[in-house]
Coordinates of C-alpha atoms in Angstrom, one line a residue:
Chain W
M1 CA 37.6 13.4 31.5
T2 CA 39.0 13.0 27.8
T3 CA 37.8 9.6 27.5
V4 CA 34.0 11.0 27.7
N5 CA 34.9 13.5 25.3
A6 CA 36.9 10.9 22.8
V7 CA 33.2 9.0 23.1
S8 CA 31.2 11.5 22.9
R9 CA 32.5 13.0 19.7
G10 CA 32.7 9.7 18.2
R11 CA 29.1 9.4 18.7
V12 CA 28.5 12.7 17.1
S13 CA 31.1 11.9 14.6
W14 CA 29.2 8.4 13.6
W15 CA 25.9 10.6 13.3
R16 CA 27.7 13.1 11.0
N17 CA 29.5 11.1 8.7
P18 CA 27.3 11.0 5.6
W19 CA 28.3 7.2 4.5
R20 CA 26.8 6.1 8.4
K21 CA 25.5 2.9 8.6
P22 CA 21.6 2.3 8.8
R23 CA 21.8 1.3 12.3
I24 CA 18.5 2.6 13.3
L25 CA 16.9 1.4 10.1
A26 CA 18.3 -1.7 10.6
A27 CA 16.8 -1.9 14.2
I28 CA 14.0 -1.2 13.2
T29 CA 13.9 -4.0 10.5
W30 CA 14.9 -6.5 13.0
G31 CA 12.4 -5.3 15.7
Y32 CA 9.8 -5.9 13.3
L33 CA 10.6 -9.4 12.1
A34 CA 10.8 -10.3 15.8
W35 CA 8.0 -8.9 16.6
S36 CA 6.0 -10.4 13.1
L37 CA 7.9 -14.0 13.9
L38 CA 8.1 -14.8 17.1
P39 CA 4.5 -14.5 18.2
V40 CA 3.7 -17.4 15.8
G41 CA 7.3 -19.7 16.8
I42 CA 5.6 -19.3 20.5
A43 CA 2.5 -20.7 19.4
A44 CA 3.7 -23.8 17.6
L45 CA 6.2 -24.2 20.5
F46 CA 2.9 -24.8 22.4
S47 CA 1.7 -26.9 20.4
F48 CA 4.4 -29.4 21.8
N49 CA 3.6 -28.8 25.4
S50 CA 2.7 -32.0 27.5
G51 CA 0.2 -30.3 29.5
R52 CA -3.3 -28.9 29.1
S53 CA -2.0 -25.1 29.2
R54 CA -1.7 -22.8 26.5
T55 CA 0.0 -20.0 28.7
S56 CA 2.8 -22.3 30.6
L57 CA 4.9 -24.5 29.4
Q58 CA 5.4 -28.1 31.2
G59 CA 7.6 -29.8 28.8
L60 CA 7.1 -30.8 25.6
S61 CA 5.8 -33.9 23.7
M62 CA 4.1 -35.1 20.3
R63 CA 0.6 -35.4 22.9
W64 CA -1.4 -33.1 21.2
Y65 CA -0.2 -34.2 17.3
Y66 CA -0.7 -38.0 18.1
G67 CA -0.2 -39.0 21.9
D68 CA -3.3 -38.4 23.3
P69 CA -6.5 -40.8 22.8
S70 CA -9.2 -38.3 21.9
L71 CA -8.0 -34.8 22.0
S72 CA -5.7 -35.0 19.5
V73 CA -5.3 -33.8 16.0
L74 CA -5.3 -37.7 14.9
H75 CA -7.5 -38.8 17.0
D76 CA -10.1 -36.1 17.6
P77 CA -12.6 -36.5 14.2
T78 CA -13.6 -33.0 14.4
L79 CA -9.8 -31.5 14.5
Q80 CA -8.9 -34.0 11.7
G81 CA -11.6 -33.0 9.7
A82 CA -11.1 -29.8 9.7
L83 CA -7.5 -30.2 8.0
I84 CA -8.7 -32.6 5.6
H85 CA -11.7 -30.5 4.6
T86 CA -9.0 -27.0 3.9
F87 CA -7.1 -29.4 1.5
V88 CA -9.9 -30.9 -0.2
L89 CA -11.0 -26.9 -0.4
G90 CA -7.5 -26.0 -1.5
I91 CA -7.1 -28.6 -4.2
L92 CA -10.5 -28.1 -5.8
T93 CA -10.1 -24.2 -5.9
T94 CA -7.0 -24.6 -7.5
V95 CA -8.0 -26.8 -10.1
I96 CA -10.3 -24.4 -11.0
A97 CA -9.3 -21.3 -9.9
V98 CA -6.4 -21.2 -12.7
P99 CA -7.3 -22.9 -16.0
L100 CA -10.4 -20.4 -15.7
G101 CA -8.3 -17.1 -14.6
V102 CA -5.8 -18.2 -17.5
A103 CA -7.7 -18.7 -20.1
F104 CA -9.6 -15.2 -19.5
A105 CA -6.3 -13.5 -19.5
L106 CA -5.4 -14.5 -22.6
G107 CA -9.0 -13.7 -23.9
I108 CA -9.4 -10.0 -22.6
D109 CA -6.2 -9.4 -23.4
R110 CA -6.4 -9.7 -26.9
W111 CA -9.7 -9.0 -27.5
R112 CA -9.5 -5.3 -27.9
G113 CA -13.0 -3.5 -27.4
R114 CA -15.5 -1.8 -25.1
L115 CA -16.9 -5.5 -23.9
P116 CA -14.2 -7.5 -22.7
A117 CA -12.6 -3.7 -21.0
G118 CA -15.8 -4.1 -18.8
F119 CA -15.4 -7.7 -17.9
N120 CA -11.7 -6.6 -17.1
F121 CA -13.1 -4.0 -15.1
A122 CA -15.5 -6.6 -13.1
M123 CA -12.5 -8.7 -12.9
L124 CA -10.2 -6.2 -10.9
M125 CA -13.7 -5.2 -8.8
S126 CA -13.6 -8.5 -7.4
F127 CA -10.0 -8.4 -6.9
V128 CA -10.6 -5.0 -4.2
V129 CA -13.6 -5.5 -2.9
P130 CA -13.4 -6.5 0.9
E131 CA -13.8 -10.1 1.4
I132 CA -17.0 -9.7 3.3
I133 CA -19.3 -8.2 0.9
M134 CA -18.1 -10.8 -1.5
G135 CA -19.3 -13.3 1.2
V136 CA -22.2 -11.9 2.7
S137 CA -23.6 -11.6 -1.2
L138 CA -23.0 -15.2 -2.0
F139 CA -24.2 -16.2 1.7
F140 CA -27.6 -14.2 0.6
V141 CA -27.6 -15.9 -2.6
V142 CA -27.3 -19.0 -1.1
T143 CA -29.9 -19.1 2.2
R144 CA -32.2 -16.7 0.3
L145 CA -32.8 -18.0 -3.8
H146 CA -33.3 -21.2 -4.2
T147 CA -30.8 -22.2 -6.5
P148 CA -28.7 -25.4 -7.5
L149 CA -25.8 -23.7 -5.2
H150 CA -26.1 -24.7 -1.8
A151 CA -24.0 -24.0 1.4
G152 CA -21.3 -26.9 2.0
T153 CA -18.0 -27.7 0.0
A154 CA -19.3 -27.5 -3.5
G155 CA -20.3 -23.3 -2.4
Q156 CA -17.6 -22.7 -0.4
V157 CA -15.3 -23.9 -3.9
V158 CA -18.0 -21.8 -6.0
G159 CA -17.1 -18.9 -3.6
L160 CA -13.3 -18.8 -3.5
V161 CA -12.8 -19.7 -7.1
T162 CA -14.9 -16.4 -7.5
F163 CA -12.9 -14.7 -4.9
Q164 CA -9.3 -16.1 -6.0
L165 CA -10.3 -16.1 -9.8
S166 CA -8.4 -12.5 -10.3
Y167 CA -5.0 -13.5 -9.1
P168 CA -4.1 -15.4 -11.8
V169 CA -5.4 -13.1 -14.4
I170 CA -3.7 -10.5 -12.9
I171 CA -0.4 -12.6 -13.0
V172 CA -0.7 -14.0 -16.5
R173 CA -1.6 -10.5 -17.8
A174 CA 1.3 -8.8 -16.3
R175 CA 3.7 -11.7 -17.5
L176 CA 2.0 -11.4 -20.7
L177 CA 2.7 -7.5 -20.8
T178 CA 6.3 -8.4 -20.6
I179 CA 6.1 -11.1 -23.4
G180 CA 4.6 -8.9 -25.7
K181 CA 3.5 -10.0 -29.5
H182 CA 6.6 -10.7 -31.6
Y183 CA 7.0 -13.9 -30.3
E184 CA 3.5 -15.3 -31.1
E185 CA 3.8 -13.5 -34.7
A186 CA 6.8 -15.3 -35.5
A187 CA 5.5 -18.5 -35.1
T188 CA 2.5 -17.7 -37.6
D189 CA 4.5 -16.1 -40.0
L190 CA 6.5 -19.6 -40.2
G191 CA 3.3 -21.3 -40.8
A192 CA 1.7 -22.0 -37.4
S193 CA -2.0 -22.0 -37.0
R194 CA -3.1 -19.0 -34.1
L195 CA -4.1 -22.1 -31.9
G196 CA -0.7 -23.8 -32.3
A197 CA 1.3 -20.6 -31.4
I198 CA -0.5 -19.9 -28.4
R199 CA 0.1 -23.7 -27.0
R200 CA 3.3 -24.3 -28.4
V201 CA 4.8 -21.1 -28.2
L202 CA 2.9 -18.5 -25.9
L203 CA 1.7 -20.6 -22.9
P204 CA 5.0 -21.9 -22.1
M205 CA 6.4 -19.1 -22.3
L206 CA 3.6 -18.2 -19.5
Y207 CA 4.8 -21.3 -17.6
P208 CA 6.4 -19.6 -14.6
A209 CA 3.3 -17.3 -14.3
I210 CA 0.6 -19.7 -14.2
F211 CA 3.1 -21.9 -12.2
A212 CA 3.5 -19.2 -9.5
S213 CA -0.8 -17.8 -9.4
T214 CA -1.4 -22.1 -8.7
V215 CA 0.9 -21.5 -5.6
L216 CA -0.6 -18.6 -4.9
V217 CA -4.5 -19.6 -5.1
F218 CA -3.6 -23.0 -3.3
A219 CA -1.5 -20.8 -0.4
D220 CA -4.5 -18.5 0.1
V221 CA -7.4 -20.5 -0.6
I222 CA -5.8 -22.7 2.8
D223 CA -5.6 -19.3 4.6
D224 CA -9.0 -18.1 3.7
F225 CA -11.7 -17.1 6.4
V226 CA -14.8 -14.9 5.6
I227 CA -16.4 -17.0 2.3
V228 CA -15.6 -20.6 4.0
Q229 CA -17.0 -19.7 6.9
K230 CA -20.1 -17.6 5.4
L231 CA -20.4 -20.7 3.2
S232 CA -20.1 -23.6 5.3
A233 CA -22.6 -25.8 6.6
G234 CA -22.5 -26.6 9.9
A235 CA -19.2 -28.5 11.6
G236 CA -18.4 -31.0 9.1
T237 CA -17.2 -28.2 6.5
E238 CA -15.5 -26.1 8.6
P239 CA -11.6 -25.4 7.7
V240 CA -8.7 -25.0 10.3
A241 CA -9.2 -21.1 10.0
V242 CA -13.2 -21.5 10.8
K243 CA -12.2 -24.0 13.4
I244 CA -9.5 -21.4 15.4
Y245 CA -12.1 -18.6 14.9
N246 CA -14.6 -21.0 16.8
T247 CA -12.3 -22.2 19.6
A248 CA -9.9 -19.9 20.2
R249 CA -11.7 -18.0 22.8
G250 CA -13.1 -20.9 24.3
A251 CA -10.7 -23.2 26.6
P252 CA -9.2 -25.1 23.8
T253 CA -6.2 -27.3 24.0
P254 CA -3.1 -26.9 22.6
A255 CA -4.5 -29.4 20.2
L256 CA -5.1 -26.0 18.6
N257 CA -2.1 -25.0 18.4
A258 CA -0.9 -28.5 16.9
L259 CA -3.5 -28.2 14.3
A260 CA -2.4 -24.6 13.2
T261 CA 1.1 -25.4 13.5
L262 CA 0.2 -28.4 10.7
L263 CA -1.4 -26.1 8.4
L264 CA 1.4 -24.1 8.7
A265 CA 4.1 -26.9 7.9
A266 CA 1.8 -27.4 4.7
S267 CA 2.1 -23.6 3.6
L268 CA 5.5 -23.7 4.2
I269 CA 6.2 -26.6 2.2
A270 CA 3.9 -25.9 -0.7
I271 CA 6.0 -21.9 -1.0
T272 CA 9.5 -23.6 -1.3
L273 CA 8.2 -26.3 -3.6
G274 CA 6.4 -23.3 -5.6
Y275 CA 9.9 -21.4 -5.1
L276 CA 12.2 -24.3 -6.5
G277 CA 9.5 -25.0 -9.3
Y278 CA 9.5 -21.6 -9.8
K279 CA 13.3 -21.6 -10.0
L280 CA 13.7 -24.2 -12.6
L281 CA 10.9 -23.2 -15.0
S282 CA 12.6 -19.3 -15.4
R283 CA 16.1 -20.5 -15.0
N284 CA 16.5 -19.4 -18.7
E285 CA 15.9 -15.3 -17.9
G286 CA 18.7 -14.6 -16.0
Q287 CA 16.8 -12.4 -12.7
S288 CA 17.5 -12.8 -9.7
S289 CA 15.1 -15.5 -8.6
I290 CA 13.6 -15.2 -5.3
E291 CA 13.1 -11.6 -6.4
S292 CA 10.8 -12.2 -9.4
F293 CA 9.2 -14.9 -7.3
A294 CA 8.5 -12.7 -4.6
G295 CA 7.5 -10.0 -7.1
Q296 CA 4.8 -12.5 -8.3
V297 CA 3.5 -12.7 -4.7
Chain R
M1 CA -9.7 -11.5 -39.0
R2 CA -13.0 -12.7 -37.4
R3 CA -11.9 -16.1 -36.8
R4 CA -9.2 -14.7 -34.6
R5 CA -11.6 -12.8 -32.4
F6 CA -13.8 -15.8 -32.3
L7 CA -10.9 -17.9 -30.2
W8 CA -10.4 -14.6 -27.9
V9 CA -13.6 -14.4 -27.0
A10 CA -14.3 -18.4 -26.8
L11 CA -11.3 -18.0 -24.4
A12 CA -12.4 -15.6 -22.2
T13 CA -16.2 -16.6 -22.3
P14 CA -16.2 -19.1 -19.2
G15 CA -14.6 -16.6 -17.2
V16 CA -16.6 -13.8 -17.8
L17 CA -20.0 -16.2 -16.9
W18 CA -18.5 -17.2 -13.8
L19 CA -18.1 -13.4 -13.1
L20 CA -21.3 -12.5 -14.0
L21 CA -22.9 -15.3 -12.7
L22 CA -21.2 -15.3 -9.2
F23 CA -20.1 -12.1 -8.9
V24 CA -22.2 -9.7 -10.3
F25 CA -25.4 -10.8 -10.0
P26 CA -25.3 -12.0 -6.1
F27 CA -24.7 -8.4 -6.0
Y28 CA -27.6 -7.6 -7.5
V29 CA -29.2 -10.0 -5.0
V30 CA -27.8 -7.5 -2.2
L31 CA -29.7 -4.9 -3.4
S32 CA -33.1 -6.4 -4.0
L33 CA -32.8 -7.3 -0.4
A34 CA -31.8 -3.9 0.8
F35 CA -34.6 -2.2 -1.5
G36 CA -37.2 -5.4 -0.2
T37 CA -39.5 -5.2 1.7
L38 CA -40.3 -7.9 5.2
D39 CA -43.2 -10.9 5.3
P40 CA -45.6 -9.4 7.9
L41 CA -46.4 -12.6 9.2
F42 CA -43.0 -14.8 8.8
L43 CA -41.0 -11.5 9.3
S44 CA -38.5 -12.9 6.7
P45 CA -37.1 -11.1 4.2
V46 CA -39.0 -10.5 0.9
P47 CA -36.4 -9.4 -2.0
I48 CA -37.6 -6.9 -4.6
W49 CA -36.2 -7.7 -8.4
N50 CA -37.2 -5.1 -10.4
P51 CA -35.5 -1.7 -9.4
M52 CA -38.4 0.3 -10.6
H53 CA -39.9 -0.9 -7.6
W54 CA -37.5 -0.8 -5.1
I55 CA -38.6 0.6 -1.4
P56 CA -35.6 2.6 0.2
D57 CA -37.3 1.2 3.8
Q58 CA -34.1 -0.3 5.2
F59 CA -32.2 2.7 4.2
T60 CA -34.3 5.1 5.9
Y61 CA -34.3 2.9 9.1
V62 CA -30.3 2.6 9.1
L63 CA -29.8 6.4 8.0
S64 CA -32.3 6.9 10.9
H65 CA -30.1 5.3 13.5
L66 CA -26.7 6.6 12.8
A67 CA -26.8 9.0 15.7
G68 CA -29.0 10.4 18.7
A69 CA -30.3 8.2 21.3
A70 CA -31.7 5.0 18.8
G71 CA -28.0 5.3 17.0
F72 CA -26.9 1.9 17.3
Y73 CA -25.4 2.0 13.4
G74 CA -22.9 5.2 13.5
P75 CA -20.7 4.9 16.7
A76 CA -19.5 1.0 15.5
I77 CA -19.4 3.0 11.9
L78 CA -17.1 6.0 13.1
R79 CA -14.9 3.8 15.3
T80 CA -14.1 1.4 12.4
F81 CA -12.9 4.7 10.9
A82 CA -11.1 5.6 13.5
Y83 CA -9.4 2.1 14.2
V84 CA -8.5 2.1 10.4
F85 CA -7.2 5.2 10.4
I86 CA -4.8 4.8 13.0
A87 CA -4.0 1.1 12.0
S88 CA -3.3 2.0 8.3
V89 CA -0.8 4.8 9.5
G90 CA 0.7 2.5 12.0
C91 CA 1.0 0.0 9.3
L92 CA 2.4 2.5 7.2
L93 CA 5.4 4.1 9.8
I94 CA 6.6 0.7 10.2
A95 CA 6.2 -0.7 7.1
Y96 CA 8.2 1.9 5.0
P97 CA 11.0 1.8 7.2
V98 CA 11.3 -1.8 6.9
A99 CA 10.6 -1.8 3.1
Y100 CA 13.1 0.8 2.4
Y101 CA 15.7 -0.4 4.7
V102 CA 15.3 -4.4 2.7
S103 CA 15.5 -2.9 -0.6
R104 CA 18.3 -0.3 0.1
F105 CA 20.6 -1.7 2.3
G106 CA 19.2 -5.7 2.0
G107 CA 23.1 -6.5 0.3
K108 CA 23.8 -9.7 0.8
R109 CA 21.1 -10.8 3.4
K110 CA 18.3 -9.5 0.4
G111 CA 17.0 -12.6 -0.1
M112 CA 16.6 -13.8 3.2
L113 CA 14.9 -10.4 4.5
L114 CA 12.7 -11.5 2.1
V115 CA 11.8 -14.5 2.9
L116 CA 11.3 -13.6 6.5
L117 CA 9.3 -10.7 5.0
I118 CA 7.2 -12.9 2.9
A119 CA 6.9 -15.0 5.7
P120 CA 3.8 -13.9 7.6
F121 CA 1.9 -13.9 4.3
W122 CA 1.6 -17.3 4.1
I123 CA 1.1 -18.1 7.4
S124 CA -2.4 -18.2 8.2
Y125 CA -4.2 -15.3 9.6
M126 CA -6.2 -17.1 12.5
M127 CA -3.1 -18.6 13.4
R128 CA -1.4 -15.6 14.0
M129 CA -4.3 -14.0 16.1
L130 CA -4.5 -17.2 17.8
A131 CA -1.1 -16.9 19.0
W132 CA -1.8 -13.3 20.3
V133 CA -4.7 -14.5 22.0
N134 CA -2.8 -17.3 23.9
L135 CA 0.1 -14.5 24.2
L136 CA -2.4 -12.1 26.0
Q137 CA -4.3 -14.2 28.5
I138 CA -4.4 -12.9 31.7
D139 CA -1.8 -15.7 33.0
G140 CA -0.1 -15.5 29.2
W141 CA 3.8 -14.6 28.5
I142 CA 2.7 -10.5 27.6
N143 CA 2.0 -10.1 31.2
K144 CA 4.4 -12.5 32.8
V145 CA 6.7 -10.2 30.6
L146 CA 5.3 -7.0 32.0
S147 CA 5.8 -8.4 35.9
F148 CA 9.8 -8.9 35.2
G149 CA 9.6 -11.9 37.1
G150 CA 7.8 -11.3 39.9
I151 CA 8.8 -7.5 40.5
F152 CA 5.4 -6.0 39.4
N153 CA 2.1 -7.7 39.8
V154 CA 1.1 -7.5 35.9
H155 CA -3.0 -9.0 35.7
I156 CA -4.0 -6.4 32.2
A157 CA -6.9 -7.8 30.5
W158 CA -6.2 -7.3 27.5
L159 CA -8.5 -9.1 25.8
D160 CA -11.6 -7.9 27.3
G161 CA -12.6 -5.2 24.4
R162 CA -9.6 -2.7 24.7
P163 CA -9.7 -0.7 21.5
S164 CA -6.0 -0.8 21.7
T165 CA -5.6 -4.4 21.3
V166 CA -8.0 -4.2 19.0
I167 CA -5.8 -1.6 16.3
L168 CA -2.5 -3.3 17.3
G169 CA -4.2 -6.6 16.1
L170 CA -5.4 -4.8 12.7
I171 CA -2.0 -3.5 12.2
Y172 CA 0.1 -7.2 13.1
G173 CA -2.8 -8.7 11.1
Y174 CA -2.3 -6.3 7.9
I175 CA 1.0 -5.3 7.3
P176 CA 2.6 -7.7 5.6
Y177 CA 0.5 -7.4 2.4
M178 CA 1.5 -3.9 3.0
I179 CA 5.5 -3.9 3.2
L180 CA 5.5 -6.6 -0.3
P181 CA 4.2 -3.5 -2.5
L182 CA 6.0 -1.1 -1.0
Y183 CA 9.2 -3.1 -1.3
A184 CA 8.3 -3.8 -4.7
G185 CA 8.0 0.5 -5.6
L186 CA 10.9 1.5 -3.7
D187 CA 13.2 -1.2 -5.2
R188 CA 12.1 0.0 -9.0
I189 CA 13.9 3.2 -7.9
E190 CA 17.3 3.3 -9.5
N191 CA 20.4 3.2 -7.2
S192 CA 22.3 6.4 -9.8
L193 CA 19.5 8.8 -9.3
L194 CA 20.1 8.0 -5.3
E195 CA 24.0 8.1 -5.8
A196 CA 23.6 11.3 -8.1
A197 CA 21.7 13.5 -5.5
R198 CA 24.4 12.4 -2.9
D199 CA 26.9 13.1 -5.1
L200 CA 25.4 16.5 -5.6
G201 CA 25.8 17.0 -2.0
A202 CA 22.2 15.8 -0.5
S203 CA 22.4 14.5 2.9
R204 CA 20.7 11.0 3.4
L205 CA 17.4 12.8 4.9
S206 CA 17.1 15.3 1.9
T207 CA 17.8 13.1 -0.5
F208 CA 15.0 10.5 0.5
R209 CA 12.5 13.5 1.0
R210 CA 13.3 15.1 -2.7
V211 CA 14.2 11.8 -4.4
T212 CA 12.9 9.0 -2.8
L213 CA 9.7 9.7 -1.0
P214 CA 8.3 11.7 -4.2
M215 CA 9.0 8.5 -6.5
S216 CA 7.5 6.0 -3.9
K217 CA 4.4 7.6 -3.6
S218 CA 2.5 5.5 -5.7
A219 CA 3.4 2.6 -4.3
V220 CA 2.4 4.6 -0.8
V221 CA -0.8 5.0 -2.1
A222 CA -1.1 1.5 -3.7
S223 CA -0.4 -0.2 -0.3
L224 CA -2.1 2.1 1.5
L225 CA -5.5 0.9 0.0
L226 CA -4.7 -2.7 -0.1
V227 CA -4.8 -2.4 3.7
T228 CA -7.4 -0.3 4.5
L229 CA -10.1 -1.9 2.2
P230 CA -10.4 -5.0 3.6
M231 CA -9.8 -3.4 7.4
V232 CA -12.9 -1.7 7.1
G233 CA -14.3 -5.1 6.2
D234 CA -12.7 -7.3 8.9
Y235 CA -15.0 -8.5 12.0
F236 CA -12.8 -11.5 12.9
T237 CA -10.0 -9.1 14.1
N238 CA -12.5 -7.7 16.9
D239 CA -14.0 -10.9 17.8
L240 CA -11.3 -12.6 18.5
L241 CA -9.1 -10.0 20.2
S242 CA -12.0 -8.1 22.2
A243 CA -15.8 -10.1 21.1
S244 CA -17.1 -7.1 23.2
P245 CA -19.9 -4.8 21.5
S246 CA -17.7 -1.7 23.1
T247 CA -15.0 -2.4 20.1
A248 CA -17.4 -3.6 17.2
M249 CA -16.8 -2.3 14.0
F250 CA -18.8 -2.0 10.7
G251 CA -18.0 -5.9 9.2
N252 CA -19.6 -6.9 12.9
L253 CA -22.9 -4.6 12.4
I254 CA -23.4 -6.3 8.9
N255 CA -22.0 -10.2 10.8
T256 CA -25.1 -10.1 13.4
A257 CA -27.3 -8.5 11.4
I258 CA -28.1 -11.3 8.3
E259 CA -27.7 -14.0 11.4
A260 CA -31.5 -13.2 12.4
D261 CA -34.1 -12.9 9.2
S262 CA -36.0 -9.8 10.6
Q263 CA -32.6 -8.1 10.0
V264 CA -31.3 -9.6 6.5
G265 CA -32.7 -6.0 5.1
K266 CA -30.5 -3.8 7.5
G267 CA -27.7 -6.0 7.1
A268 CA -28.1 -5.8 3.1
A269 CA -28.3 -2.1 3.4
L270 CA -25.4 -1.6 5.3
L271 CA -23.6 -3.8 3.0
I272 CA -24.3 -1.4 0.9
I273 CA -23.4 1.6 2.3
M274 CA -20.2 0.0 3.0
F275 CA -19.6 -0.2 -1.1
V276 CA -20.8 2.9 -1.2
V277 CA -18.7 4.3 1.0
L278 CA -15.7 2.2 -0.4
L279 CA -16.0 3.0 -4.1
A280 CA -14.0 5.9 -4.9
P281 CA -10.9 4.2 -3.6
M282 CA -12.1 1.3 -5.0
L283 CA -12.1 2.5 -8.3
Y284 CA -8.9 4.4 -7.7
Y285 CA -7.1 1.3 -7.3
V286 CA -8.7 -0.9 -10.2
R287 CA -7.9 2.6 -12.6
M288 CA -4.1 2.4 -11.4
T289 CA -4.0 -1.4 -11.9
E290 CA -5.6 -0.6 -15.1
K291 CA -3.1 1.8 -16.4
A292 CA 0.1 -0.6 -15.0
E293 CA -1.5 -3.4 -17.8
G294 CA -1.1 -0.9 -20.5
G295 CA -4.3 0.8 -20.6
A296 CA -7.6 -1.9 -20.8
V297 CA -8.2 0.4 -24.0

């Protein structure tokens, strides 16, 4: 009897303690993390299934990566092609969108007036507009007008650059705001030209932001779906996301899981390298780097 | 002075041209198609380029088929707003406690928790949906778990057009985009303010209600917009997790319409309607970002 009493009083006093540990919040957080990550882990696990099933594990093997002579990612040209095409899109888009965005950010930030404010507004609209609106409008341009722009790799890259342009702009402008103008003014006072001040003073200070936006754009492009689907020209230009969308509800083999897992691995490698690079570039700034990197993304 | 300005204009120009040509102009193409006519012979859409000659036939058609016996657009649009509303509230109910816990009580584990929170961000959306498609098969792991090893016989067809599956899929898909901005907003609140409230006798709950919650209001609004806007345009989550017309959403209507020549005009009109419906929240978000950029003049 007394023990029961003590236990119940113990519980109440735990609740009444104003400095109690936030156990409920902790439970929600860990529960959320399990819910968000376990399904993906299971999907990755099934890519190693030695059987054909995607619902019961029949032993582990590398069959769906390279073992199977016709259905594995290595030997099925459509799966292999999807993976290669994804990376081609990722690299081309990043190479175009990041310099374009950085230059736009610098120009818009310093060129004062109504006109640049309007362009900045257009850029922010391109950031918030649902992807389907941009994807379908470009789809109409490609299918309904006679322009040099066609569906396929070129069309996809152009669409992706349009969609991604706002990321480097927003990140670089946020950074420009914290840097301010004094460093540049000091440089010009000491005799540097305008362009020299940008190149030798401002640009190096922007490296962390440029680098973060490069990683962000690349990782975002290889996961993109709507624009690449709307602007693809048949099976030859379908990246991994479109491949998954087209086959997930059919009867896919675990090779599809293997394809998705390879893309996941690539994303994780890109982001790890990105984090290490970011840490290296911003090592003099004293801020906890994981948090500021998280702030960038 | 002039030369200086020339430099900024030159830097911004490529990005400006890109946006005008590939974001603003395609939207004008959508308008021209939506206010255009149908070729009577080939039943293909004919855009009208001159706004003076625009005819509202497509809109009249869409608006007159919203409700009633031939109202096949209305139900899907209403359904979309219901799904998006429930899913956004669901996202917030999970995301807020998680973001709050990590920012307040993360302690030494904060870095690791942040990495885990960011992880779904870098996993392809399609892979995350594929994971659930596999788990929710009739012989999949979810039904197996619910059968408690054979005690019950659970054969629920989760993927056969269930609103609950689609809504859970939307929550699962978009919640990472909410947690990060919420975390950033909550993390900005000075710890000393909360300590002051507690020292002055406020309980944990009233500190939250009277200090934390009001101070995180703008982060809540921003993060809600960040998930709500893309959710309204989503069609792929529904395609993968239901594929039934009984759960079709706004995006599905557009996606189906643009496939057939004779429907393209209606698809364009639906796209314009979606844009107009979302215009107020989009402008609100853009205003908030402009303010954060230091008032873009």
